C-alpha positions as a Python dict, from the first residue, in 0.01 Angstrom:
ca = {
    (1, 'M'): (0, 0, 0),
    (2, 'S'): (-52, -166, -374),
    (3, 'S'): (-1, -546, -384),
    (4, 'G'): (125, -439, -735),
    (5, 'S'): (-206, -455, -940),
    (6, 'S'): (-460, -200, -924),
    (7, 'R'): (-719, -458, -938),
    (8, 'S'): (-641, -614, -604),
    (9, 'T'): (-934, -375, -398),
    (10, 'S'): (-1119, -323, -761),
    (11, 'P'): (-1196, -652, -895),
    (12, 'S'): (-1307, -430, -1248),
    (13, 'S'): (-1283, -68, -1348),
    (14, 'D'): (-1541, 166, -1489),
    (15, 'S'): (-1547, 45, -1827),
    (16, 'E'): (-1552, -351, -1726),
    (17, 'W'): (-1886, -426, -1593),
    (18, 'S'): (-1970, -729, -1611),
    (19, 'K'): (-2337, -892, -1690),
    (20, 'K'): (-2414, -986, -1355),
    (21, 'E'): (-2261, -631, -1258),
    (22, 'N'): (-2478, -468, -1398),
    (23, 'K'): (-2792, -667, -1340),
    (24, 'M'): (-2704, -581, -974),
    (25, 'F'): (-2669, -251, -1025),
    (26, 'E'): (-2988, -250, -1192),
    (27, 'E'): (-3189, -419, -996),
    (28, 'A'): (-3011, -212, -679),
    (29, 'L'): (-3115, 110, -815),
    (30, 'A'): (-3451, 42, -830),
    (31, 'Y'): (-3503, -103, -506),
    (32, 'Y'): (-3320, 164, -342),
    (33, 'G'): (-3462, 472, -566),
    (34, 'E'): (-3226, 767, -721),
    (35, 'G'): (-3335, 933, -385),
    (36, 'A'): (-3240, 744, -158),
    (37, 'Q'): (-2993, 869, 105),
    (38, 'N'): (-2638, 680, 58),
    (39, 'L'): (-2746, 543, -276),
    (40, 'W'): (-2426, 492, -371),
    (41, 'E'): (-2254, 292, -51),
    (42, 'K'): (-2633, 99, -27),
    (43, 'V'): (-2570, -18, -408),
    (44, 'A'): (-2243, -96, -382),
    (45, 'C'): (-2317, -273, -83),
    (46, 'A'): (-2596, -509, -271),
    (47, 'M'): (-2337, -562, -507),
    (48, 'G'): (-2150, -752, -294),
    (49, 'G'): (-1847, -518, -282),
    (50, 'T'): (-1725, -584, -641),
    (51, 'K'): (-1718, -224, -696),
    (52, 'S'): (-1720, 58, -440),
    (53, 'A'): (-1945, 339, -366),
    (54, 'E'): (-1757, 597, -604),
    (55, 'E'): (-1709, 333, -901),
    (56, 'V'): (-2121, 278, -886),
    (57, 'R'): (-2135, 656, -858),
    (58, 'R'): (-2000, 693, -1189),
    (59, 'H'): (-2115, 435, -1343),
    (60, 'F'): (-2462, 580, -1301),
    (61, 'Q'): (-2354, 918, -1410),
    (62, 'I'): (-2206, 765, -1703),
    (63, 'L'): (-2519, 600, -1826),
    (64, 'V'): (-2672, 904, -1767),
    (65, 'D'): (-2429, 1128, -1986),
    (66, 'D'): (-2540, 818, -2273),
    (67, 'V'): (-2914, 838, -2236),
    (68, 'K'): (-2865, 1245, -2298),
    (69, 'N'): (-2655, 1213, -2579),
    (70, 'I'): (-2877, 972, -2757),
    (71, 'E'): (-3183, 1180, -2690),
    (72, 'Y'): (-3014, 1449, -2809),
    (73, 'G'): (-2854, 1364, -3096),
    (74, 'R'): (-2507, 1340, -3053),
    (75, 'I'): (-2451, 941, -3067),
    (76, 'P'): (-2673, 759, -3312),
    (77, 'F'): (-2976, 556, -3120),
    (78, 'P'): (-2823, 114, -3130),
    (79, 'K'): (-2953, -81, -3386),
    (80, 'Y'): (-3004, -423, -3205),
    (81, 'K'): (-3040, -737, -3372),
    (82, 'T'): (-3358, -858, -3283),
    (83, 'Q'): (-3312, -1202, -3480),
    (84, 'G'): (-3651, -1197, -3653),
    (85, 'F'): (-3834, -1126, -3393),
    (86, 'W'): (-4061, -825, -3431),
    (87, 'T'): (-4025, -833, -3815),
}
């Protein structure tokens, strides 16, 4: 039952998380903690329904995988522009 747009039930895909969505995700994850029952449903609800529980779970797994790849040296650590703050 699609209206012709895959975006009708989910405003954005896994790769298109806004800064606001990422912040809500981080805050909800910190609030509930990784060991909480029904974590993904709780985080999705805390985000106001902009993402499904499955999208939240996949987003978390992608982040975990990225961190592991950086730690294992498979991906170079990002070089952030500090604008001279620490130099």
